[in-house]
mmCIF file of C-alpha atoms in Angstrom:
data_model
loop_
_atom_site.group_PDB
_atom_site.id
_atom_site.type_symbol
_atom_site.label_atom_id
_atom_site.label_comp_id
_atom_site.label_asym_id
_atom_site.label_seq_id
_atom_site.Cartn_x
_atom_site.Cartn_y
_atom_site.Cartn_z
ATOM 1 C CA MET U 473 11.460 -19.295 0.071
ATOM 2 C CA ALA U 474 8.714 -16.882 -0.888
ATOM 3 C CA ARG U 475 5.407 -16.979 0.928
ATOM 4 C CA MET U 476 1.864 -16.470 -0.277
ATOM 5 C CA SER U 477 0.382 -13.001 -0.182
ATOM 6 C CA PRO U 478 -1.933 -12.358 2.765
ATOM 7 C CA MET U 479 -4.276 -10.718 0.224
ATOM 8 C CA LEU U 480 -5.118 -13.909 -1.709
ATOM 9 C CA GLU U 481 -8.553 -14.196 -0.097
ATOM 10 C CA LEU U 482 -9.287 -10.628 -1.144
ATOM 11 C CA TYR U 483 -8.249 -11.469 -4.721
ATOM 12 C CA ALA U 484 -10.700 -14.367 -4.742
ATOM 13 C CA ALA U 485 -13.528 -12.383 -3.152
ATOM 14 C CA ALA U 486 -13.146 -9.661 -5.778
ATOM 15 C CA GLY U 487 -12.926 -12.164 -8.635
ATOM 16 C CA ALA U 488 -9.506 -10.812 -9.566
ATOM 17 C CA PRO U 489 -7.561 -13.148 -11.873
ATOM 18 C CA GLY U 490 -4.113 -14.064 -10.606
ATOM 19 C CA LEU U 491 -0.704 -14.595 -12.133
ATOM 20 C CA ALA U 492 2.317 -16.515 -10.880
ATOM 21 C CA TYR U 493 5.306 -14.222 -10.409
ATOM 22 C CA GLY U 494 8.268 -16.420 -11.152
ATOM 23 C CA PRO U 495 8.223 -20.215 -10.762
ATOM 24 C CA GLU U 496 4.775 -21.597 -9.965
ATOM 25 C CA GLN U 497 6.188 -23.706 -7.136
ATOM 26 C CA ALA U 498 7.467 -20.588 -5.354
ATOM 27 C CA GLY U 499 3.898 -19.647 -4.506
ATOM 28 C CA VAL U 500 4.179 -15.936 -5.369
ATOM 29 C CA HIS U 501 0.893 -14.868 -6.956
ATOM 30 C CA ILE U 502 -0.128 -11.348 -7.939
ATOM 31 C CA ALA U 503 -3.495 -9.966 -9.011
ATOM 32 C CA ILE U 504 -3.733 -9.003 -12.680
ATOM 33 C CA GLY U 505 -6.527 -6.516 -12.012
ATOM 34 C CA PHE U 506 -9.686 -5.835 -10.011
ATOM 35 C CA ALA U 507 -11.517 -3.519 -12.427
ATOM 36 C CA PRO U 508 -11.280 -2.410 -16.058
ATOM 37 C CA PHE U 509 -7.717 -1.439 -16.913
ATOM 38 C CA ALA U 510 -8.614 2.174 -17.719
ATOM 39 C CA LEU U 511 -9.911 2.799 -14.199
ATOM 40 C CA GLU U 512 -6.872 1.288 -12.504
ATOM 41 C CA TYR U 513 -4.428 3.072 -14.779
ATOM 42 C CA ALA U 514 -6.247 6.381 -14.270
ATOM 43 C CA ALA U 515 -5.837 5.983 -10.511
ATOM 44 C CA ILE U 516 -2.047 5.870 -10.982
ATOM 45 C CA ARG U 517 -1.959 8.941 -13.210
ATOM 46 C CA THR U 518 -4.618 11.096 -11.517
ATOM 47 C CA GLY U 519 -5.170 9.853 -7.963
ATOM 48 C CA ALA U 520 -3.853 7.102 -5.726
ATOM 49 C CA ALA U 521 -3.549 3.396 -6.498
ATOM 50 C CA ALA U 522 -2.661 0.588 -4.061
ATOM 51 C CA LEU U 523 -0.655 -2.411 -5.288
ATOM 52 C CA ASP U 524 -0.035 -5.590 -3.298
ATOM 53 C CA CYS U 525 3.655 -6.532 -3.610
ATOM 54 C CA PRO U 526 4.365 -10.167 -2.720
ATOM 55 C CA HIS U 527 7.123 -10.072 -5.359
ATOM 56 C CA ARG U 528 9.380 -7.951 -3.135
ATOM 57 C CA GLY U 529 11.586 -9.294 -0.341
ATOM 58 C CA VAL U 530 13.490 -7.738 2.568
ATOM 59 C CA VAL U 531 16.963 -8.524 3.901
ATOM 60 C CA VAL U 532 18.283 -6.827 7.056
ATOM 61 C CA VAL U 533 21.970 -6.164 7.735
ATOM 62 C CA ARG U 534 22.798 -5.482 11.387
ATOM 63 C CA GLY U 535 25.997 -4.835 13.305
ATOM 64 C CA ALA U 536 28.576 -2.131 13.922
ATOM 65 C CA ASP U 537 30.602 -3.144 10.845
ATOM 66 C CA ARG U 538 27.696 -3.279 8.392
ATOM 67 C CA HIS U 539 28.608 -0.080 6.506
ATOM 68 C CA ALA U 540 32.243 -1.084 6.024
ATOM 69 C CA PHE U 541 31.124 -4.576 5.008
ATOM 70 C CA LEU U 542 28.572 -3.362 2.446
ATOM 71 C CA GLN U 543 31.091 -0.844 1.122
ATOM 72 C CA ARG U 544 33.423 -3.757 0.297
ATOM 73 C CA MET U 545 30.665 -5.878 -1.205
ATOM 74 C CA ILE U 546 28.197 -3.901 -3.336
ATOM 75 C CA THR U 547 28.489 -1.533 -6.303
ATOM 76 C CA GLN U 548 26.996 1.515 -4.580
ATOM 77 C CA ASP U 549 28.897 3.884 -2.290
ATOM 78 C CA VAL U 550 27.175 3.672 1.102
ATOM 79 C CA ARG U 551 29.500 6.105 2.846
ATOM 80 C CA GLY U 552 27.668 9.090 4.236
ATOM 81 C CA MET U 553 24.232 7.477 4.114
ATOM 82 C CA GLY U 554 22.222 9.290 6.744
ATOM 83 C CA GLU U 555 19.261 7.941 8.657
ATOM 84 C CA TRP U 556 16.165 7.397 6.495
ATOM 85 C CA SER U 557 18.148 7.728 3.239
ATOM 86 C CA ILE U 558 17.835 5.372 0.251
ATOM 87 C CA ARG U 559 20.312 4.386 -2.446
ATOM 88 C CA ARG U 560 20.281 1.635 -5.065
ATOM 89 C CA GLY U 561 23.028 -0.783 -6.004
ATOM 90 C CA PHE U 562 23.907 -4.217 -7.349
ATOM 91 C CA TRP U 563 25.253 -7.238 -5.522
ATOM 92 C CA LEU U 564 27.519 -9.032 -8.002
ATOM 93 C CA ASN U 565 29.177 -12.419 -8.082
ATOM 94 C CA ARG U 566 32.870 -12.925 -8.780
ATOM 95 C CA LYS U 567 32.228 -12.867 -12.540
ATOM 96 C CA GLY U 568 30.537 -9.480 -12.317
ATOM 97 C CA ARG U 569 27.022 -10.854 -12.896
ATOM 98 C CA ILE U 570 24.095 -9.374 -10.960
ATOM 99 C CA ASP U 571 23.048 -11.584 -8.053
ATOM 100 C CA ALA U 572 20.590 -8.983 -6.742
ATOM 101 C CA ASP U 573 19.253 -5.519 -7.541
ATOM 102 C CA LEU U 574 19.249 -3.698 -4.199
ATOM 103 C CA GLU U 575 17.339 -0.828 -2.671
ATOM 104 C CA ILE U 576 19.405 0.125 0.381
ATOM 105 C CA ILE U 577 17.564 1.840 3.254
ATOM 106 C CA GLU U 578 19.431 3.187 6.287
ATOM 107 C CA LEU U 579 17.348 3.021 9.476
ATOM 108 C CA PRO U 580 17.941 4.576 12.905
ATOM 109 C CA PRO U 581 17.452 2.620 16.156
ATOM 110 C CA GLY U 582 13.856 1.622 16.796
ATOM 111 C CA ALA U 583 12.561 2.451 13.311
ATOM 112 C CA LEU U 584 10.646 -0.832 13.001
ATOM 113 C CA PRO U 585 11.387 -2.635 16.290
ATOM 114 C CA ALA U 586 8.951 -5.522 15.910
ATOM 115 C CA ILE U 587 10.735 -6.602 12.734
ATOM 116 C CA THR U 588 14.290 -5.279 12.717
ATOM 117 C CA GLY U 589 14.946 -4.946 16.460
ATOM 118 C CA ASP U 590 15.946 -1.887 18.455
ATOM 119 C CA ALA U 591 19.387 -1.267 16.934
ATOM 120 C CA ALA U 592 20.202 0.750 13.824
ATOM 121 C CA CYS U 593 20.334 -1.368 10.670
ATOM 122 C CA SER U 594 20.384 -1.353 6.884
ATOM 123 C CA LEU U 595 17.544 -2.885 4.874
ATOM 124 C CA LEU U 596 18.038 -4.364 1.423
ATOM 125 C CA VAL U 597 14.809 -4.551 -0.586
ATOM 126 C CA VAL U 598 15.177 -7.095 -3.391
ATOM 127 C CA ASP U 599 13.214 -9.296 -5.755
ATOM 128 C CA VAL U 600 11.702 -11.916 -3.471
ATOM 129 C CA HIS U 601 13.265 -14.756 -5.468
ATOM 130 C CA ALA U 602 16.726 -13.277 -4.864
ATOM 131 C CA ALA U 603 16.353 -12.686 -1.116
ATOM 132 C CA GLN U 604 17.611 -15.991 0.254
ATOM 133 C CA ARG U 605 20.434 -16.157 -2.281
ATOM 134 C CA THR U 606 21.468 -12.638 -1.263
ATOM 135 C CA VAL U 607 21.652 -13.671 2.389
ATOM 136 C CA GLU U 608 23.644 -16.810 1.625
ATOM 137 C CA THR U 609 26.138 -15.225 -0.764
ATOM 138 C CA LEU U 610 26.711 -12.079 1.305
ATOM 139 C CA SER U 611 27.047 -14.108 4.513
ATOM 140 C CA ALA U 612 29.801 -16.184 2.930
ATOM 141 C CA PHE U 613 32.040 -13.093 3.088
ATOM 142 C CA VAL U 614 31.392 -12.315 6.762
ATOM 143 C CA ILE U 615 34.554 -13.464 8.546
ATOM 144 C CA ALA U 616 35.401 -11.507 11.692
ATOM 145 C CA ASP U 617 33.014 -8.628 11.003
ATOM 146 C CA ASP U 618 30.332 -7.538 13.451
ATOM 147 C CA VAL U 619 27.676 -8.187 10.823
ATOM 148 C CA GLU U 620 24.477 -10.229 10.867
ATOM 149 C CA ILE U 621 22.403 -10.767 7.725
ATOM 150 C CA GLU U 622 18.845 -12.128 7.845
ATOM 151 C CA ASP U 623 16.075 -12.726 5.319
ATOM 152 C CA LEU U 624 12.916 -11.026 6.620
ATOM 153 C CA SER U 625 10.768 -11.813 3.581
ATOM 154 C CA GLU U 626 8.621 -14.331 5.468
ATOM 155 C CA ARG U 627 7.966 -11.888 8.315
ATOM 156 C CA THR U 628 7.309 -8.754 6.273
ATOM 157 C CA HIS U 629 5.026 -7.711 3.463
ATOM 158 C CA MET U 630 4.877 -4.684 1.184
ATOM 159 C CA VAL U 631 2.076 -2.606 -0.277
ATOM 160 C CA GLN U 632 2.749 0.263 -2.670
ATOM 161 C CA VAL U 633 0.696 3.409 -3.267
ATOM 162 C CA HIS U 634 1.257 5.173 -6.593
ATOM 163 C CA GLY U 635 -0.111 8.425 -7.934
ATOM 164 C CA PRO U 636 -0.035 12.195 -7.467
ATOM 165 C CA ALA U 637 -2.313 11.841 -4.423
ATOM 166 C CA ALA U 638 -0.376 8.919 -2.886
ATOM 167 C CA CYS U 639 1.073 10.867 0.049
ATOM 168 C CA ALA U 640 -2.256 12.462 0.921
ATOM 169 C CA ALA U 641 -4.132 9.168 0.611
ATOM 170 C CA LEU U 642 -1.762 7.348 2.966
ATOM 171 C CA ALA U 643 -1.319 10.233 5.420
ATOM 172 C CA ALA U 644 -5.097 10.369 5.903
ATOM 173 C CA HIS U 645 -4.854 6.989 7.625
ATOM 174 C CA CYS U 646 -1.788 7.723 9.776
ATOM 175 C CA PRO U 647 -2.539 8.943 13.319
ATOM 176 C CA VAL U 648 1.230 9.039 13.836
ATOM 177 C CA GLY U 649 3.646 10.146 11.106
ATOM 178 C CA ALA U 650 1.134 11.811 8.763
ATOM 179 C CA ASP U 651 3.234 14.957 8.341
ATOM 180 C CA ALA U 652 6.343 12.889 7.581
ATOM 181 C CA VAL U 653 4.425 10.999 4.889
ATOM 182 C CA LEU U 654 3.051 14.211 3.370
ATOM 183 C CA ASP U 655 6.532 15.746 3.212
ATOM 184 C CA LEU U 656 8.382 12.596 2.121
ATOM 185 C CA GLU U 657 10.882 13.289 -0.643
ATOM 186 C CA ARG U 658 12.114 10.889 -3.294
ATOM 187 C CA ASP U 659 14.681 8.345 -2.060
ATOM 188 C CA ARG U 660 13.778 8.975 1.568
ATOM 189 C CA ALA U 661 12.003 6.892 4.213
ATOM 190 C CA CYS U 662 10.011 7.586 7.369
ATOM 191 C CA ALA U 663 8.133 5.756 10.102
ATOM 192 C CA ALA U 664 4.344 5.968 10.346
ATOM 193 C CA ARG U 665 1.507 4.201 12.085
ATOM 194 C CA VAL U 666 -1.493 3.205 10.007
ATOM 195 C CA ALA U 667 -4.902 3.102 11.668
ATOM 196 C CA THR U 668 -6.674 -0.269 11.415
ATOM 197 C CA PRO U 669 -9.741 -1.677 13.212
ATOM 198 C CA ALA U 670 -7.338 -3.516 15.535
ATOM 199 C CA GLY U 671 -5.422 -0.324 16.334
ATOM 200 C CA PRO U 672 -2.497 1.575 14.792
ATOM 201 C CA ARG U 673 0.149 -0.576 13.126
ATOM 202 C CA CYS U 674 3.834 0.374 12.817
ATOM 203 C CA THR U 675 5.166 0.688 9.285
ATOM 204 C CA LEU U 676 8.175 1.895 7.359
ATOM 205 C CA VAL U 677 7.291 4.099 4.378
ATOM 206 C CA THR U 678 9.747 4.670 1.532
ATOM 207 C CA ARG U 679 9.451 6.762 -1.609
ATOM 208 C CA THR U 680 10.861 5.629 -4.950
ATOM 209 C CA ASP U 681 8.872 6.858 -7.948
ATOM 210 C CA THR U 682 8.846 3.799 -10.205
ATOM 211 C CA THR U 683 5.796 4.788 -12.290
ATOM 212 C CA GLY U 684 6.726 8.399 -12.992
ATOM 213 C CA GLU U 685 4.357 9.490 -10.217
ATOM 214 C CA ILE U 686 4.839 9.603 -6.455
ATOM 215 C CA GLY U 687 5.469 6.019 -5.376
ATOM 216 C CA LEU U 688 5.301 4.935 -1.729
ATOM 217 C CA THR U 689 6.165 1.504 -0.376
ATOM 218 C CA ILE U 690 4.748 0.452 2.986
ATOM 219 C CA ILE U 691 6.832 -2.215 4.732
ATOM 220 C CA ALA U 692 5.049 -3.872 7.643
ATOM 221 C CA ALA U 693 4.843 -7.097 9.570
ATOM 222 C CA ALA U 694 3.212 -9.784 7.428
ATOM 223 C CA SER U 695 0.616 -10.305 10.163
ATOM 224 C CA ASP U 696 -0.458 -6.642 9.836
ATOM 225 C CA ALA U 697 -0.341 -6.346 6.048
ATOM 226 C CA ARG U 698 -3.920 -7.294 5.219
ATOM 227 C CA ALA U 699 -5.395 -4.964 7.838
ATOM 228 C CA ILE U 700 -3.235 -2.118 6.526
ATOM 229 C CA TYR U 701 -4.141 -2.875 2.905
ATOM 230 C CA GLU U 702 -7.860 -2.913 3.706
ATOM 231 C CA ALA U 703 -7.567 0.294 5.742
ATOM 232 C CA ILE U 704 -5.846 2.373 3.059
ATOM 233 C CA SER U 705 -7.468 0.955 -0.098
ATOM 234 C CA ASP U 706 -10.798 -0.126 -1.487
ATOM 235 C CA LEU U 707 -12.556 -1.219 -4.651
ATOM 236 C CA PRO U 708 -14.704 1.672 -5.906
ATOM 237 C CA PRO U 709 -17.673 0.433 -7.912
ATOM 238 C CA VAL U 710 -17.417 0.263 -11.671
ATOM 239 C CA PRO U 711 -19.764 2.821 -13.295
ATOM 240 C CA ASP U 712 -23.142 1.182 -13.695
ATOM 241 C CA ARG U 713 -25.603 4.102 -13.689
ATOM 242 C CA PRO U 714 -27.134 5.177 -16.999
ATOM 243 C CA ASP U 715 -25.043 8.366 -16.999
ATOM 244 C CA GLY U 716 -21.874 6.360 -16.340
ATOM 245 C CA ALA U 717 -21.282 8.024 -12.975
ATOM 246 C CA LEU U 718 -19.701 6.288 -10.017
ATOM 247 C CA ALA U 719 -21.616 5.684 -6.832
ATOM 248 C CA GLU U 720 -20.905 8.023 -3.940
ATOM 249 C CA PRO U 721 -17.580 7.199 -2.239
ATOM 250 C CA ALA U 722 -17.613 5.533 1.159
ATOM 251 C CA PRO U 723 -17.535 7.942 4.113
ATOM 252 C CA GLY U 724 -14.274 8.590 5.946
ATOM 253 C CA PRO U 725 -10.733 9.374 4.788
ATOM 254 C CA ARG U 726 -9.988 8.962 1.114
ATOM 255 C CA ARG U 727 -8.643 5.546 0.193
ATOM 256 C CA ALA U 728 -6.508 4.429 -2.730
ATOM 257 C CA ARG U 729 -8.015 2.302 -5.482
ATOM 258 C CA ARG U 730 -6.781 -1.288 -5.468
ATOM 259 C CA ILE U 731 -5.030 -2.151 -8.695
ATOM 260 C CA GLY U 732 -3.402 -5.193 -10.211
ATOM 261 C CA TRP U 733 -0.168 -5.891 -12.034
ATOM 262 C CA HIS U 734 -1.402 -4.901 -15.496
ATOM 263 C CA ALA U 735 -1.909 -1.209 -14.729
ATOM 264 C CA PHE U 736 1.288 -0.974 -12.685
ATOM 265 C CA ASN U 737 3.330 -2.732 -15.358
ATOM 266 C CA VAL U 738 2.195 -0.336 -18.080
ATOM 267 C CA ALA U 739 2.979 2.688 -15.897
ATOM 268 C CA ARG U 740 6.438 1.461 -14.884
ATOM 269 C CA LEU U 741 7.303 0.734 -18.532
ATOM 270 C CA GLU U 742 6.264 4.246 -19.548
ATOM 271 C CA ALA U 743 8.533 5.529 -16.761
ATOM 272 C CA GLY U 744 11.420 3.326 -17.922
ATOM 273 C CA THR U 745 11.770 1.277 -14.736
ATOM 274 C CA PRO U 746 13.362 -2.118 -15.514
ATOM 275 C CA LEU U 747 12.738 -5.028 -13.152
ATOM 276 C CA TYR U 748 15.203 -7.653 -11.979
ATOM 277 C CA ASN U 749 14.261 -11.169 -13.154
ATOM 278 C CA VAL U 750 12.110 -9.560 -15.869
ATOM 279 C CA ASP U 751 14.198 -7.124 -17.939
ATOM 280 C CA PHE U 752 17.609 -8.245 -16.683
ATOM 281 C CA GLY U 753 18.714 -10.884 -14.221
ATOM 282 C CA PRO U 754 21.413 -13.083 -12.705
ATOM 283 C CA THR U 755 23.185 -13.601 -16.036
ATOM 284 C CA SER U 756 23.366 -9.849 -16.752
ATOM 285 C CA LEU U 757 26.345 -7.548 -16.316
ATOM 286 C CA PRO U 758 25.745 -4.049 -14.869
ATOM 287 C CA HIS U 759 26.576 -2.345 -18.177
ATOM 288 C CA GLU U 760 23.898 -4.423 -19.913
ATOM 289 C CA THR U 761 21.113 -2.784 -17.861
ATOM 290 C CA GLY U 762 21.382 0.535 -19.715
ATOM 291 C CA ARG U 763 23.422 3.623 -18.948
ATOM 292 C CA GLU U 764 20.809 5.246 -16.717
ATOM 293 C CA THR U 765 20.384 2.142 -14.583
ATOM 294 C CA LEU U 766 24.146 1.632 -14.429
ATOM 295 C CA LEU U 767 24.846 5.147 -13.139
ATOM 296 C CA ASP U 768 22.016 4.860 -10.615
ATOM 297 C CA ARG U 769 23.384 1.593 -9.171
ATOM 298 C CA VAL U 770 27.165 1.783 -9.611
ATOM 299 C CA SER U 771 29.668 4.211 -8.095
ATOM 300 C CA PHE U 772 32.854 4.598 -10.129
ATOM 301 C CA LYS U 773 34.527 6.587 -7.330
ATOM 302 C CA LYS U 774 34.524 4.020 -4.516
ATOM 303 C CA GLY U 775 37.065 1.367 -3.610
ATOM 304 C CA CYS U 776 37.074 -2.328 -4.388
ATOM 305 C CA TYR U 777 34.006 -4.560 -4.262
ATOM 306 C CA LEU U 778 33.200 -8.024 -5.510
ATOM 307 C CA GLY U 779 33.048 -8.020 -9.317
ATOM 308 C CA GLN U 780 34.578 -4.543 -9.617
ATOM 309 C CA GLU U 781 37.355 -5.631 -11.967
ATOM 310 C CA VAL U 782 34.818 -6.711 -14.581
ATOM 311 C CA VAL U 783 32.826 -3.483 -14.205
ATOM 312 C CA ALA U 784 35.888 -1.219 -14.311
ATOM 313 C CA ARG U 785 37.388 -2.975 -17.323
ATOM 314 C CA MET U 786 34.176 -2.666 -19.300
ATOM 315 C CA GLU U 787 33.792 1.006 -18.353
ATOM 316 C CA SER U 788 37.306 1.972 -19.390
ATOM 317 C CA LEU U 789 38.196 -0.414 -22.190
ATOM 318 C CA GLY U 790 35.095 -1.697 -23.883
ATOM 319 C CA HIS U 791 31.350 -2.090 -23.968
ATOM 320 C CA PRO U 792 28.854 -4.865 -23.229
ATOM 321 C CA LYS U 793 27.826 -7.371 -25.880
ATOM 322 C CA GLN U 794 24.212 -6.379 -25.342
ATOM 323 C CA GLN U 795 22.259 -3.579 -23.693
ATOM 324 C CA LEU U 796 18.747 -2.881 -22.448
ATOM 325 C CA VAL U 797 16.987 -0.237 -24.548
ATOM 326 C CA ALA U 798 13.510 1.212 -24.936
ATOM 327 C CA LEU U 799 11.714 0.800 -28.263
ATOM 328 C CA ARG U 800 8.696 2.612 -29.658
ATOM 329 C CA LEU U 801 6.860 0.736 -32.388
ATOM 330 C CA ASP U 802 4.897 1.927 -35.395
ATOM 331 C CA THR U 803 2.183 -0.662 -34.949
ATOM 332 C CA PRO U 804 -0.854 -1.266 -37.168
ATOM 333 C CA ALA U 805 -4.105 -1.281 -35.207
ATOM 334 C CA ASP U 806 -4.702 -4.984 -35.853
ATOM 335 C CA ALA U 807 -1.119 -6.111 -35.151
ATOM 336 C CA PRO U 808 -0.356 -8.394 -32.200
ATOM 337 C CA GLN U 809 1.489 -6.904 -29.242
ATOM 338 C CA PRO U 810 5.042 -8.161 -28.687
ATOM 339 C CA VAL U 811 5.576 -10.423 -25.700
ATOM 340 C CA THR U 812 8.568 -11.396 -23.619
ATOM 341 C CA GLY U 813 10.959 -13.189 -25.949
ATOM 342 C CA SER U 814 9.666 -11.644 -29.186
ATOM 343 C CA HIS U 815 12.579 -11.321 -31.602
ATOM 344 C CA VAL U 816 14.167 -7.955 -32.363
ATOM 345 C CA LEU U 817 15.689 -7.745 -35.866
ATOM 346 C CA ALA U 818 18.153 -5.376 -37.524
ATOM 347 C CA ASP U 819 16.127 -5.574 -40.757
ATOM 348 C CA PRO U 820 12.824 -7.253 -41.668
ATOM 349 C CA ALA U 821 14.481 -10.275 -43.265
ATOM 350 C CA GLY U 822 17.450 -10.504 -40.925
ATOM 351 C CA GLN U 823 18.423 -12.640 -37.971
ATOM 352 C CA ALA U 824 17.458 -11.782 -34.409
ATOM 353 C CA ILE U 825 19.798 -9.319 -32.708
ATOM 354 C CA GLY U 826 17.879 -9.237 -29.435
ATOM 355 C CA ALA U 827 14.607 -9.946 -27.668
ATOM 356 C CA VAL U 828 11.787 -8.057 -25.999
ATOM 357 C CA THR U 829 11.786 -8.284 -22.197
ATOM 358 C CA SER U 830 8.578 -6.291 -21.499
ATOM 359 C CA SER U 831 5.983 -4.508 -23.608
ATOM 360 C CA ALA U 832 2.884 -2.370 -23.166
ATOM 361 C CA VAL U 833 0.345 -0.277 -25.007
ATOM 362 C CA SER U 834 0.986 3.226 -23.647
ATOM 363 C CA PRO U 835 -2.035 5.412 -22.833
ATOM 364 C CA MET U 836 0.242 8.426 -22.331
ATOM 365 C CA LEU U 837 1.602 7.993 -25.868
ATOM 366 C CA SER U 838 -1.807 7.742 -27.559
ATOM 367 C CA GLY U 839 -1.787 3.958 -27.640
ATOM 368 C CA ALA U 840 1.710 3.480 -29.041
ATOM 369 C CA VAL U 841 3.358 0.155 -28.271
ATOM 370 C CA ILE U 842 6.526 0.483 -26.194
ATOM 371 C CA CYS U 843 9.015 -2.187 -25.200
ATOM 372 C CA LEU U 844 12.112 -2.765 -23.184
ATOM 373 C CA ALA U 845 14.423 -5.059 -25.116
ATOM 374 C CA MET U 846 17.899 -6.511 -24.725
ATOM 375 C CA VAL U 847 19.735 -5.966 -28.021
ATOM 376 C CA LYS U 848 23.286 -6.278 -29.311
ATOM 377 C CA HIS U 849 25.401 -3.236 -28.527
ATOM 378 C CA ALA U 850 25.913 -2.341 -32.196
ATOM 379 C CA HIS U 851 22.162 -1.710 -32.475
ATOM 380 C CA ALA U 852 21.593 0.067 -29.136
ATOM 381 C CA ALA U 853 22.223 3.701 -30.120
ATOM 382 C CA ALA U 854 19.324 6.139 -29.856
ATOM 383 C CA GLU U 855 17.249 6.575 -33.040
ATOM 384 C CA THR U 856 18.449 3.252 -34.492
ATOM 385 C CA ILE U 857 15.739 1.663 -36.629
ATOM 386 C CA LEU U 858 14.954 -1.929 -35.668
ATOM 387 C CA TRP U 859 12.164 -4.405 -36.297
ATOM 388 C CA VAL U 860 10.165 -6.474 -33.811
ATOM 389 C CA ARG U 861 8.458 -9.743 -34.731
ATOM 390 C CA PRO U 862 5.679 -10.208 -32.111
ATOM 391 C CA THR U 863 5.116 -13.876 -32.956
ATOM 392 C CA PRO U 864 6.970 -16.326 -35.213
ATOM 393 C CA ASP U 865 4.156 -16.092 -37.781
ATOM 394 C CA SER U 866 3.549 -12.332 -37.737
ATOM 395 C CA PRO U 867 5.230 -9.725 -39.939
ATOM 396 C CA PRO U 868 7.927 -7.593 -38.286
ATOM 397 C CA GLN U 869 6.973 -4.162 -36.977
ATOM 398 C CA HIS U 870 9.031 -1.003 -37.434
ATOM 399 C CA ALA U 871 10.628 0.230 -34.183
ATOM 400 C CA ARG U 872 12.947 3.006 -33.084
ATOM 401 C CA VAL U 873 15.414 2.962 -30.180
ATOM 402 C CA GLN U 874 14.510 5.718 -27.727
ATOM 403 C CA PRO U 875 17.107 8.065 -26.176
ATOM 404 C CA HIS U 876 16.104 7.023 -22.642
ATOM 405 C CA LEU U 877 14.514 3.991 -21.009
ATOM 406 C CA ALA U 878 11.628 6.269 -20.024
ATOM 407 C CA SER U 879 9.242 6.728 -22.939
ATOM 408 C CA TRP U 880 7.200 9.303 -21.014
ATOM 409 C CA ARG U 881 7.888 11.776 -18.215
ATOM 410 C CA ARG U 882 5.422 14.070 -16.517
ATOM 411 C CA PRO U 883 6.039 17.654 -17.737
#
């Protein structure tokens, strides 16, 4: 079961509106924003922005047989994963549906001893609502293997730092591991200690660039998360002087601007990063997530794994009924923005052939509306003209299928 973010008091103190992530009863709440959207978004694209991440969960896999076990279970090839390396994969059920979207992190002994123990282990970072199910369904296949699987989501918490200055902003607060953070490459991890008023705190830092900028995830003990968040981030004042200038920054090492979900969501959509339980989910097949996501998560060179027959048959003999695509709309200035569930049409007067999963107004595309949408395969080819009806009562808007899920990439 998901737990509440340790940052909720900070949300309230800042007057930041909140949003339930997933079922209300699960208790996972995220901040929508702390300041005007433009300031938070600019921090992602030009500086460093800190995002609280109660929506992410952690599962640890321990034991001498863990690599062989995971190799038989998940879609990604984990052979040859060195210490501190990261790969992504799917955990499927017997019908080939996606039970979890995994970020697999290989850790050496003692990487995060207070949380994972002293032995080497593999971490699986997942949507927090899929964490317990992942433990239960994977554990059902542990027979005589030296494998132990545990949900650490209650004991850990994650904070992300996004932006071209993310590494520098975090390293400035690391008395131990600063150089490793500064030099961290994409799909790699390192250990670092973050300075807090109560002393340095051990963390695991990973890099996966989900917004099209440098993207760091700090994994720490839940009891340390708030102190770390407050140490590395702050809320710069909104311009209130007559000339529109900001007040002088606080003394000390540079800190990342705290941001909410709105700014992050726009940036990840521009970068074409789909989210599990948002853009696809437990009823989806791997091929329905889009070709780029499929090839990032699925190895077609490895041996058998649960659900492989469905994946292999679709790869060699057919295609999915539907597929996730990116759309760019030609939207009148006064038109409503599509929302999750807005119908996608093959022609203005036709029946729905899909639905929007996420949408945003893109600052990097001069205010164009972009969407991720799940549409029938016959309409998923790049440059296909489609129509999106934002609300049942609004006229359909002209849209074009993009060649990639990413609508924007930094030159």
